[in-house]
């Protein structure tokens, strides 16, 4: 009997050891099942595995493993993983706190519409975190987006930002409304959005965003102002690879649409070419001058005065100089002042000359001021 009892005790011990070694809790079984799915390429399962490691559910907590699985899911386009990964680095409890590492994932999540990420990105811009330059415009913009989705932290941040600078707040608020219109296909809004991002006001300069909006404004709205700005971006390689042929194509299209600024730009290219092409330059400048562009009126007058690309005509040159001068073109005012003061091709008229020189001087032309002093 004692022998039987001993055997039963041994068997019970063995059973206990076996149960201890091989028994799995429901959480452990769930982890194992999900891990198999994640290893087979299931993106949502990969996010869950990241969660399990982050929270210690069915497995020992591991920030490194959580980050690894979140990154796998993020690489396959899961934006929820972007936010979880960003938050992991921002909090710095399971992994080393690293705002710079968090930033790209935070931006992706915010752009995908994650309200928490938008609020956090606004804080990054407001405080200049993660390698970003502090920019109140971007802070307001991202808080506006999060606030529209009901984020109370964003609404509180907006109140503080508005109190600090109400005028600038209104500028960014209008820009935010412009972005909404641009997203709805409004070509004029797309142009304004592109110009804002290209100029870097009221938000951080972003050439990729500028290129996107300006391209939409040109392709869908056929706005020549957009083609002109795009031409400059392709010429300089802003937001894209430099492409001189593309730049000329866009510039030519805007000029053919009788956009004076584009016509002037082509005239300037022809004038500064080596060797200069004065005939083409004069043709483009005079076309832009007819469109009312003061710079083009000045250059048309200058070329008429010099006889470049056209017959010399002082009276006609003076007409164009006056058109430009009446639009407060300081260079034209100075030239008119010299023409009348010195009698260059016309009878001397010091009264008329002084009138134009004084206007040029008031506009900041130092040469006009010096001539008046003499």
mmCIF file of C-alpha atoms in Angstrom:
data_model
loop_
_atom_site.group_PDB
_atom_site.id
_atom_site.type_symbol
_atom_site.label_atom_id
_atom_site.label_comp_id
_atom_site.label_asym_id
_atom_site.label_seq_id
_atom_site.Cartn_x
_atom_site.Cartn_y
_atom_site.Cartn_z
ATOM 1 C CA UNK A 1 0.000 0.000 0.000
ATOM 2 C CA UNK A 2 2.803 2.355 0.894
ATOM 3 C CA UNK A 3 4.424 1.570 -2.411
ATOM 4 C CA UNK A 4 1.240 2.480 -4.286
ATOM 5 C CA UNK A 5 0.978 5.750 -2.379
ATOM 6 C CA UNK A 6 4.568 6.608 -3.265
ATOM 7 C CA UNK A 7 3.868 5.935 -6.924
ATOM 8 C CA UNK A 8 0.757 8.128 -6.800
ATOM 9 C CA UNK A 9 2.721 10.968 -5.171
ATOM 10 C CA UNK A 10 5.426 10.710 -7.818
ATOM 11 C CA UNK A 11 2.834 10.738 -10.579
ATOM 12 C CA UNK A 12 1.122 13.799 -9.033
ATOM 13 C CA UNK A 13 4.427 15.610 -8.863
ATOM 14 C CA UNK A 14 5.185 14.725 -12.458
ATOM 15 C CA UNK A 15 1.705 15.917 -13.489
ATOM 16 C CA UNK A 16 2.225 19.178 -11.618
ATOM 17 C CA UNK A 17 5.607 19.757 -13.223
ATOM 18 C CA UNK A 18 4.120 18.953 -16.626
ATOM 19 C CA UNK A 19 1.207 21.358 -16.060
ATOM 20 C CA UNK A 20 3.577 24.054 -14.866
ATOM 21 C CA UNK A 21 5.848 23.585 -17.839
ATOM 22 C CA UNK A 22 3.282 23.271 -20.590
ATOM 23 C CA UNK A 23 0.096 24.941 -19.430
ATOM 24 C CA UNK A 24 -0.659 28.264 -21.170
ATOM 25 C CA UNK A 25 -3.000 30.997 -20.004
ATOM 26 C CA UNK A 26 -5.646 32.291 -22.399
ATOM 27 C CA UNK A 27 -3.487 35.405 -22.965
ATOM 28 C CA UNK A 28 -0.465 33.259 -23.790
ATOM 29 C CA UNK A 29 -2.491 31.160 -26.214
ATOM 30 C CA UNK A 30 -3.840 34.339 -27.821
ATOM 31 C CA UNK A 31 -0.311 35.688 -28.157
ATOM 32 C CA UNK A 32 0.941 32.485 -29.792
ATOM 33 C CA UNK A 33 -1.968 32.386 -32.229
ATOM 34 C CA UNK A 34 -1.562 36.068 -33.158
ATOM 35 C CA UNK A 35 2.198 35.678 -33.539
ATOM 36 C CA UNK A 36 1.658 32.924 -36.105
ATOM 37 C CA UNK A 37 -0.669 35.211 -38.061
ATOM 38 C CA UNK A 38 1.788 38.120 -37.844
ATOM 39 C CA UNK A 39 4.677 35.966 -39.034
ATOM 40 C CA UNK A 40 2.505 34.945 -41.992
ATOM 41 C CA UNK A 41 2.215 38.627 -43.013
ATOM 42 C CA UNK A 42 -1.048 39.734 -41.358
ATOM 43 C CA UNK A 43 -0.550 43.482 -40.753
ATOM 44 C CA UNK A 44 -3.261 43.892 -38.118
ATOM 45 C CA UNK A 45 -1.801 40.886 -36.275
ATOM 46 C CA UNK A 46 1.629 42.549 -36.362
ATOM 47 C CA UNK A 47 0.133 45.627 -34.669
ATOM 48 C CA UNK A 48 -1.465 43.409 -32.011
ATOM 49 C CA UNK A 49 1.852 41.681 -31.334
ATOM 50 C CA UNK A 50 3.374 45.115 -30.842
ATOM 51 C CA UNK A 51 0.584 45.856 -28.366
ATOM 52 C CA UNK A 52 1.163 42.566 -26.529
ATOM 53 C CA UNK A 53 4.856 43.368 -26.087
ATOM 54 C CA UNK A 54 4.127 46.969 -25.100
ATOM 55 C CA UNK A 55 1.539 45.949 -22.483
ATOM 56 C CA UNK A 56 3.018 42.609 -21.377
ATOM 57 C CA UNK A 57 -0.057 40.616 -22.383
ATOM 58 C CA UNK A 58 0.773 36.927 -22.689
ATOM 59 C CA UNK A 59 4.460 37.734 -22.942
ATOM 60 C CA UNK A 60 7.162 39.610 -21.042
ATOM 61 C CA UNK A 61 7.040 43.376 -21.801
ATOM 62 C CA UNK A 62 9.664 44.421 -24.360
ATOM 63 C CA UNK A 63 9.940 47.872 -25.892
ATOM 64 C CA UNK A 64 12.422 46.645 -28.490
ATOM 65 C CA UNK A 65 10.050 43.877 -29.657
ATOM 66 C CA UNK A 66 7.059 46.245 -29.615
ATOM 67 C CA UNK A 67 8.956 48.751 -31.762
ATOM 68 C CA UNK A 68 10.075 46.025 -34.163
ATOM 69 C CA UNK A 69 6.528 44.781 -34.782
ATOM 70 C CA UNK A 70 5.083 48.286 -35.043
ATOM 71 C CA UNK A 71 7.748 49.131 -37.623
ATOM 72 C CA UNK A 72 6.853 46.032 -39.655
ATOM 73 C CA UNK A 73 3.199 47.093 -39.699
ATOM 74 C CA UNK A 74 4.065 50.736 -40.424
ATOM 75 C CA UNK A 75 6.235 49.675 -43.369
ATOM 76 C CA UNK A 76 3.145 48.018 -44.844
ATOM 77 C CA UNK A 77 1.110 51.217 -44.520
ATOM 78 C CA UNK A 78 -0.690 50.731 -41.217
ATOM 79 C CA UNK A 79 -1.031 54.290 -39.857
ATOM 80 C CA UNK A 80 -2.203 53.107 -36.434
ATOM 81 C CA UNK A 81 1.240 51.526 -36.072
ATOM 82 C CA UNK A 82 2.817 54.886 -36.977
ATOM 83 C CA UNK A 83 1.069 56.559 -34.055
ATOM 84 C CA UNK A 84 1.816 53.732 -31.597
ATOM 85 C CA UNK A 85 5.460 53.746 -32.611
ATOM 86 C CA UNK A 86 5.678 57.527 -32.259
ATOM 87 C CA UNK A 87 4.058 57.368 -28.836
ATOM 88 C CA UNK A 88 6.480 54.630 -27.773
ATOM 89 C CA UNK A 89 9.466 56.917 -28.468
ATOM 90 C CA UNK A 90 7.776 60.027 -27.056
ATOM 91 C CA UNK A 91 6.897 58.378 -23.735
ATOM 92 C CA UNK A 92 10.295 56.716 -23.358
ATOM 93 C CA UNK A 93 9.213 54.111 -20.778
ATOM 94 C CA UNK A 94 9.871 50.900 -22.702
ATOM 95 C CA UNK A 95 12.460 52.352 -25.106
ATOM 96 C CA UNK A 96 14.843 55.271 -24.889
ATOM 97 C CA UNK A 97 12.936 58.560 -25.201
ATOM 98 C CA UNK A 98 13.712 59.970 -28.663
ATOM 99 C CA UNK A 99 11.609 62.747 -30.204
ATOM 100 C CA UNK A 100 13.626 62.734 -33.430
ATOM 101 C CA UNK A 101 12.945 59.028 -33.924
ATOM 102 C CA UNK A 102 9.266 59.635 -33.171
ATOM 103 C CA UNK A 103 8.818 62.586 -35.551
ATOM 104 C CA UNK A 104 8.520 60.865 -38.978
ATOM 105 C CA UNK A 105 5.997 58.357 -37.617
ATOM 106 C CA UNK A 106 4.118 61.142 -35.858
ATOM 107 C CA UNK A 107 3.893 63.117 -39.096
ATOM 108 C CA UNK A 108 2.588 60.118 -41.045
ATOM 109 C CA UNK A 109 -0.075 59.407 -38.426
ATOM 110 C CA UNK A 110 -1.127 63.075 -38.294
ATOM 111 C CA UNK A 111 -1.379 63.284 -42.083
ATOM 112 C CA UNK A 112 -3.528 60.143 -42.055
ATOM 113 C CA UNK A 113 -5.997 61.921 -39.765
ATOM 114 C CA UNK A 114 -5.098 60.520 -36.346
ATOM 115 C CA UNK A 115 -6.397 63.212 -33.988
ATOM 116 C CA UNK A 116 -4.049 62.351 -31.119
ATOM 117 C CA UNK A 117 -1.092 62.477 -33.492
ATOM 118 C CA UNK A 118 -2.237 65.834 -34.869
ATOM 119 C CA UNK A 119 -2.454 67.307 -31.360
ATOM 120 C CA UNK A 120 0.973 65.939 -30.480
ATOM 121 C CA UNK A 121 2.512 67.197 -33.741
ATOM 122 C CA UNK A 122 1.123 70.658 -32.960
ATOM 123 C CA UNK A 123 2.977 70.492 -29.638
ATOM 124 C CA UNK A 124 6.167 69.492 -31.445
ATOM 125 C CA UNK A 125 5.887 72.563 -33.684
ATOM 126 C CA UNK A 126 4.963 74.834 -30.806
ATOM 127 C CA UNK A 127 7.954 73.758 -28.707
ATOM 128 C CA UNK A 128 10.399 73.004 -31.519
ATOM 129 C CA UNK A 129 10.829 69.296 -30.682
ATOM 130 C CA UNK A 130 12.279 66.402 -32.671
ATOM 131 C CA UNK A 131 14.595 68.627 -34.683
ATOM 132 C CA UNK A 132 11.774 70.882 -35.904
ATOM 133 C CA UNK A 133 12.148 74.637 -35.805
ATOM 134 C CA UNK A 134 9.478 76.129 -33.571
ATOM 135 C CA UNK A 135 6.698 77.427 -35.809
ATOM 136 C CA UNK A 136 3.472 78.854 -34.387
ATOM 137 C CA UNK A 137 1.791 78.681 -37.792
ATOM 138 C CA UNK A 138 2.131 74.903 -38.014
ATOM 139 C CA UNK A 139 1.168 74.552 -34.351
ATOM 140 C CA UNK A 140 -2.054 76.458 -34.992
ATOM 141 C CA UNK A 141 -2.759 74.584 -38.226
ATOM 142 C CA UNK A 142 -2.451 71.100 -36.698
ATOM 143 C CA UNK A 143 -4.426 72.134 -33.630
ATOM 144 C CA UNK A 144 -7.165 73.455 -35.907
ATOM 145 C CA UNK A 145 -7.356 70.077 -37.656
ATOM 146 C CA UNK A 146 -7.498 68.178 -34.355
ATOM 147 C CA UNK A 147 -9.933 70.657 -32.852
ATOM 148 C CA UNK A 148 -12.324 70.171 -35.764
ATOM 149 C CA UNK A 149 -12.441 66.481 -34.790
ATOM 150 C CA UNK A 150 -13.295 67.340 -31.190
ATOM 151 C CA UNK A 151 -9.890 67.228 -29.491
ATOM 152 C CA UNK A 152 -10.165 69.147 -26.221
ATOM 153 C CA UNK A 153 -6.365 69.458 -25.741
ATOM 154 C CA UNK A 154 -6.181 71.009 -29.216
ATOM 155 C CA UNK A 155 -8.999 73.423 -28.394
ATOM 156 C CA UNK A 156 -7.239 74.499 -25.199
ATOM 157 C CA UNK A 157 -3.950 74.998 -27.069
ATOM 158 C CA UNK A 158 -5.732 77.099 -29.698
ATOM 159 C CA UNK A 159 -7.135 79.428 -27.049
ATOM 160 C CA UNK A 160 -3.630 80.083 -25.733
ATOM 161 C CA UNK A 161 -2.176 80.601 -29.214
ATOM 162 C CA UNK A 162 -4.972 82.962 -30.187
ATOM 163 C CA UNK A 163 -4.530 85.049 -27.039
ATOM 164 C CA UNK A 164 -0.790 85.308 -27.689
ATOM 165 C CA UNK A 165 -1.166 86.658 -31.270
ATOM 166 C CA UNK A 166 -4.742 87.100 -32.510
ATOM 167 C CA UNK A 167 -3.772 88.632 -35.870
ATOM 168 C CA UNK A 168 -1.430 85.807 -36.831
ATOM 169 C CA UNK A 169 -3.974 83.272 -35.567
ATOM 170 C CA UNK A 170 -6.513 84.709 -38.020
ATOM 171 C CA UNK A 171 -3.998 84.463 -40.884
ATOM 172 C CA UNK A 172 -3.390 80.776 -40.181
ATOM 173 C CA UNK A 173 -7.113 80.170 -39.728
ATOM 174 C CA UNK A 174 -7.738 81.582 -43.208
ATOM 175 C CA UNK A 175 -4.916 79.426 -44.594
ATOM 176 C CA UNK A 176 -6.540 76.385 -42.989
ATOM 177 C CA UNK A 177 -9.815 77.258 -44.718
ATOM 178 C CA UNK A 178 -7.876 77.612 -47.982
ATOM 179 C CA UNK A 179 -6.500 74.092 -47.575
ATOM 180 C CA UNK A 180 -10.024 72.731 -47.102
ATOM 181 C CA UNK A 181 -11.175 74.454 -50.299
ATOM 182 C CA UNK A 182 -8.086 73.196 -52.127
ATOM 183 C CA UNK A 183 -8.901 69.624 -51.061
ATOM 184 C CA UNK A 184 -12.379 70.127 -52.546
ATOM 185 C CA UNK A 185 -10.876 71.062 -55.935
ATOM 186 C CA UNK A 186 -10.964 74.859 -55.799
ATOM 187 C CA UNK A 187 -8.153 75.878 -58.196
ATOM 188 C CA UNK A 188 -7.673 79.360 -56.768
ATOM 189 C CA UNK A 189 -7.364 77.847 -53.286
ATOM 190 C CA UNK A 190 -4.864 75.309 -54.628
ATOM 191 C CA UNK A 191 -2.810 78.183 -56.038
ATOM 192 C CA UNK A 192 -2.901 80.041 -52.719
ATOM 193 C CA UNK A 193 -1.991 76.880 -50.783
ATOM 194 C CA UNK A 194 0.934 76.217 -53.123
ATOM 195 C CA UNK A 195 2.164 79.792 -52.813
ATOM 196 C CA UNK A 196 1.910 79.638 -49.012
ATOM 197 C CA UNK A 197 3.951 76.439 -48.772
ATOM 198 C CA UNK A 198 6.480 77.673 -51.349
ATOM 199 C CA UNK A 199 6.946 81.002 -49.604
ATOM 200 C CA UNK A 200 6.952 79.477 -46.110
ATOM 201 C CA UNK A 201 4.189 81.653 -44.709
ATOM 202 C CA UNK A 202 2.163 81.285 -42.553
ATOM 203 C CA UNK A 203 3.501 77.748 -42.159
ATOM 204 C CA UNK A 204 6.891 76.099 -42.608
ATOM 205 C CA UNK A 205 8.199 76.091 -46.175
ATOM 206 C CA UNK A 206 7.354 72.750 -47.761
ATOM 207 C CA UNK A 207 8.331 72.459 -51.412
ATOM 208 C CA UNK A 208 6.758 69.019 -51.861
ATOM 209 C CA UNK A 209 3.372 70.319 -50.703
ATOM 210 C CA UNK A 210 3.825 73.466 -52.783
ATOM 211 C CA UNK A 211 4.554 71.399 -55.889
ATOM 212 C CA UNK A 212 1.479 69.234 -55.253
ATOM 213 C CA UNK A 213 -0.949 72.133 -54.928
ATOM 214 C CA UNK A 214 0.536 74.224 -57.739
ATOM 215 C CA UNK A 215 0.415 71.230 -60.085
ATOM 216 C CA UNK A 216 -3.280 70.769 -59.286
ATOM 217 C CA UNK A 217 -3.951 74.483 -59.839
ATOM 218 C CA UNK A 218 -2.304 74.314 -63.256
ATOM 219 C CA UNK A 219 -3.497 70.920 -64.485
ATOM 220 C CA UNK A 220 -7.087 71.241 -63.265
ATOM 221 C CA UNK A 221 -7.589 75.000 -63.209
ATOM 222 C CA UNK A 222 -5.211 76.119 -65.964
ATOM 223 C CA UNK A 223 -4.105 79.056 -63.814
ATOM 224 C CA UNK A 224 -1.041 80.588 -65.508
ATOM 225 C CA UNK A 225 0.218 81.988 -62.183
ATOM 226 C CA UNK A 226 0.590 78.378 -61.015
ATOM 227 C CA UNK A 227 2.491 77.429 -64.184
ATOM 228 C CA UNK A 228 4.866 80.353 -63.660
ATOM 229 C CA UNK A 229 5.652 79.353 -60.077
ATOM 230 C CA UNK A 230 5.988 75.699 -61.065
ATOM 231 C CA UNK A 231 8.450 76.703 -63.784
ATOM 232 C CA UNK A 232 10.632 78.391 -61.183
ATOM 233 C CA UNK A 233 10.470 75.332 -58.920
ATOM 234 C CA UNK A 234 11.494 72.988 -61.750
ATOM 235 C CA UNK A 235 14.290 75.355 -62.742
ATOM 236 C CA UNK A 236 15.709 75.400 -59.209
ATOM 237 C CA UNK A 237 14.857 71.796 -58.345
ATOM 238 C CA UNK A 238 12.581 72.696 -55.432
ATOM 239 C CA UNK A 239 10.460 69.762 -54.315
ATOM 240 C CA UNK A 240 11.585 67.857 -57.410
ATOM 241 C CA UNK A 241 14.655 67.190 -59.542
ATOM 242 C CA UNK A 242 15.862 70.183 -61.607
ATOM 243 C CA UNK A 243 14.309 70.064 -65.080
ATOM 244 C CA UNK A 244 15.063 73.002 -67.358
ATOM 245 C CA UNK A 245 12.962 71.618 -70.218
ATOM 246 C CA UNK A 246 9.926 71.259 -67.962
ATOM 247 C CA UNK A 247 10.513 74.763 -66.646
ATOM 248 C CA UNK A 248 10.578 76.217 -70.176
ATOM 249 C CA UNK A 249 7.487 74.236 -71.143
ATOM 250 C CA UNK A 250 5.522 75.636 -68.208
ATOM 251 C CA UNK A 251 6.856 79.145 -68.707
ATOM 252 C CA UNK A 252 5.926 79.057 -72.380
ATOM 253 C CA UNK A 253 2.423 77.814 -71.573
ATOM 254 C CA UNK A 254 1.866 80.637 -69.084
ATOM 255 C CA UNK A 255 3.229 83.191 -71.549
ATOM 256 C CA UNK A 256 0.988 81.902 -74.337
ATOM 257 C CA UNK A 257 -1.925 82.347 -71.930
ATOM 258 C CA UNK A 258 -0.948 86.062 -71.976
ATOM 259 C CA UNK A 259 0.225 86.100 -68.385
ATOM 260 C CA UNK A 260 2.427 89.231 -68.183
ATOM 261 C CA UNK A 261 4.785 87.937 -65.495
ATOM 262 C CA UNK A 262 5.559 84.840 -67.611
ATOM 263 C CA UNK A 263 6.064 86.953 -70.720
ATOM 264 C CA UNK A 264 8.448 89.156 -68.769
ATOM 265 C CA UNK A 265 10.367 86.100 -67.512
ATOM 266 C CA UNK A 266 10.868 84.865 -71.090
ATOM 267 C CA UNK A 267 11.943 88.348 -72.129
ATOM 268 C CA UNK A 268 14.478 88.428 -69.316
ATOM 269 C CA UNK A 269 15.874 85.041 -70.353
ATOM 270 C CA UNK A 270 16.278 86.215 -73.937
ATOM 271 C CA UNK A 271 17.854 89.500 -72.843
ATOM 272 C CA UNK A 272 20.391 87.789 -70.556
ATOM 273 C CA UNK A 273 21.212 84.986 -72.989
ATOM 274 C CA UNK A 274 24.765 84.624 -74.281
ATOM 275 C CA UNK A 275 24.649 86.130 -76.864
ATOM 276 C CA UNK A 276 21.530 88.191 -76.070
ATOM 277 C CA UNK A 277 18.473 87.735 -78.276
ATOM 278 C CA UNK A 278 17.217 91.317 -78.276
ATOM 279 C CA UNK A 279 14.438 90.790 -80.806
ATOM 280 C CA UNK A 280 12.786 88.030 -78.779
ATOM 281 C CA UNK A 281 13.395 89.976 -75.575
ATOM 282 C CA UNK A 282 11.732 93.101 -76.950
ATOM 283 C CA UNK A 283 8.774 91.072 -78.245
ATOM 284 C CA UNK A 284 8.152 89.465 -74.857
ATOM 285 C CA UNK A 285 8.758 92.678 -72.886
ATOM 286 C CA UNK A 286 6.392 94.670 -75.075
ATOM 287 C CA UNK A 287 3.686 91.996 -74.796
ATOM 288 C CA UNK A 288 4.022 92.028 -71.014
ATOM 289 C CA UNK A 289 3.987 95.838 -71.083
ATOM 290 C CA UNK A 290 0.648 95.764 -72.896
ATOM 291 C CA UNK A 291 -0.590 93.565 -70.051
ATOM 292 C CA UNK A 292 0.235 96.396 -67.645
ATOM 293 C CA UNK A 293 3.350 94.999 -65.943
ATOM 294 C CA UNK A 294 5.448 97.942 -64.743
ATOM 295 C CA UNK A 295 8.779 96.095 -64.998
ATOM 296 C CA UNK A 296 8.023 95.195 -68.600
ATOM 297 C CA UNK A 297 7.026 98.774 -69.393
ATOM 298 C CA UNK A 298 10.362 99.964 -68.030
ATOM 299 C CA UNK A 299 12.348 97.382 -70.050
ATOM 300 C CA UNK A 300 10.374 98.176 -73.207
ATOM 301 C CA UNK A 301 11.200 101.854 -72.728
ATOM 302 C CA UNK A 302 14.847 101.037 -72.019
ATOM 303 C CA UNK A 303 15.211 98.963 -75.201
ATOM 304 C CA UNK A 304 13.488 101.666 -77.255
ATOM 305 C CA UNK A 305 15.869 104.220 -75.776
ATOM 306 C CA UNK A 306 18.869 102.044 -76.672
ATOM 307 C CA UNK A 307 17.556 100.740 -79.976
ATOM 308 C CA UNK A 308 17.901 97.112 -78.849
ATOM 309 C CA UNK A 309 15.772 94.640 -80.793
ATOM 310 C CA UNK A 310 13.798 97.524 -82.298
ATOM 311 C CA UNK A 311 14.293 100.955 -83.861
ATOM 312 C CA UNK A 312 15.414 103.656 -81.425
ATOM 313 C CA UNK A 313 12.581 105.990 -80.426
ATOM 314 C CA UNK A 314 13.008 108.401 -77.520
ATOM 315 C CA UNK A 315 9.382 109.689 -77.582
ATOM 316 C CA UNK A 316 8.015 106.119 -77.502
ATOM 317 C CA UNK A 317 10.507 105.154 -74.813
ATOM 318 C CA UNK A 318 9.314 108.070 -72.676
ATOM 319 C CA UNK A 319 5.718 106.886 -73.052
ATOM 320 C CA UNK A 320 6.612 103.476 -71.649
ATOM 321 C CA UNK A 321 8.768 104.974 -68.893
ATOM 322 C CA UNK A 322 5.837 107.144 -67.834
ATOM 323 C CA UNK A 323 3.491 104.157 -67.763
ATOM 324 C CA UNK A 324 5.887 102.359 -65.462
ATOM 325 C CA UNK A 325 6.643 105.466 -63.378
ATOM 326 C CA UNK A 326 2.950 106.077 -62.792
ATOM 327 C CA UNK A 327 2.829 102.596 -61.251
ATOM 328 C CA UNK A 328 5.581 103.709 -58.847
ATOM 329 C CA UNK A 329 8.392 101.913 -60.664
ATOM 330 C CA UNK A 330 11.359 103.692 -59.062
ATOM 331 C CA UNK A 331 13.816 102.852 -61.852
ATOM 332 C CA UNK A 332 11.493 104.406 -64.445
ATOM 333 C CA UNK A 333 11.030 107.510 -62.280
ATOM 334 C CA UNK A 334 14.798 107.929 -61.984
ATOM 335 C CA UNK A 335 15.373 107.495 -65.729
ATOM 336 C CA UNK A 336 12.620 110.022 -66.543
ATOM 337 C CA UNK A 337 14.189 112.435 -64.086
ATOM 338 C CA UNK A 338 17.554 112.164 -65.848
ATOM 339 C CA UNK A 339 16.008 112.447 -69.309
ATOM 340 C CA UNK A 340 14.272 115.739 -68.515
ATOM 341 C CA UNK A 341 16.942 117.138 -66.180
ATOM 342 C CA UNK A 342 19.790 116.553 -68.631
ATOM 343 C CA UNK A 343 17.805 116.850 -71.859
ATOM 344 C CA UNK A 344 18.594 113.334 -73.102
ATOM 345 C CA UNK A 345 16.851 113.245 -76.479
ATOM 346 C CA UNK A 346 14.345 115.899 -75.415
ATOM 347 C CA UNK A 347 14.459 119.562 -74.528
ATOM 348 C CA UNK A 348 15.734 120.177 -70.991
ATOM 349 C CA UNK A 349 12.948 120.555 -68.458
ATOM 350 C CA UNK A 350 14.423 120.764 -64.970
ATOM 351 C CA UNK A 351 11.040 121.223 -63.368
ATOM 352 C CA UNK A 352 9.770 117.980 -64.898
ATOM 353 C CA UNK A 353 13.111 116.331 -64.176
ATOM 354 C CA UNK A 354 13.044 117.372 -60.513
ATOM 355 C CA UNK A 355 9.469 116.085 -60.165
ATOM 356 C CA UNK A 356 10.456 112.559 -61.233
ATOM 357 C CA UNK A 357 13.748 112.580 -59.335
ATOM 358 C CA UNK A 358 11.950 113.549 -56.136
ATOM 359 C CA UNK A 359 9.525 110.659 -56.595
ATOM 360 C CA UNK A 360 12.396 108.247 -57.188
ATOM 361 C CA UNK A 361 14.252 109.620 -54.156
ATOM 362 C CA UNK A 362 11.164 109.262 -51.974
ATOM 363 C CA UNK A 363 10.969 105.628 -53.108
ATOM 364 C CA UNK A 364 14.524 105.015 -51.898
ATOM 365 C CA UNK A 365 16.609 105.572 -55.058
ATOM 366 C CA UNK A 366 19.962 106.818 -53.726
ATOM 367 C CA UNK A 367 21.218 107.958 -57.132
ATOM 368 C CA UNK A 368 18.183 110.228 -57.528
ATOM 369 C CA UNK A 369 18.765 111.623 -54.037
ATOM 370 C CA UNK A 370 22.433 112.299 -54.834
ATOM 371 C CA UNK A 371 21.567 114.030 -58.108
ATOM 372 C CA UNK A 372 19.049 116.261 -56.336
ATOM 373 C CA UNK A 373 21.637 117.158 -53.689
ATOM 374 C CA UNK A 374 24.081 118.161 -56.405
#
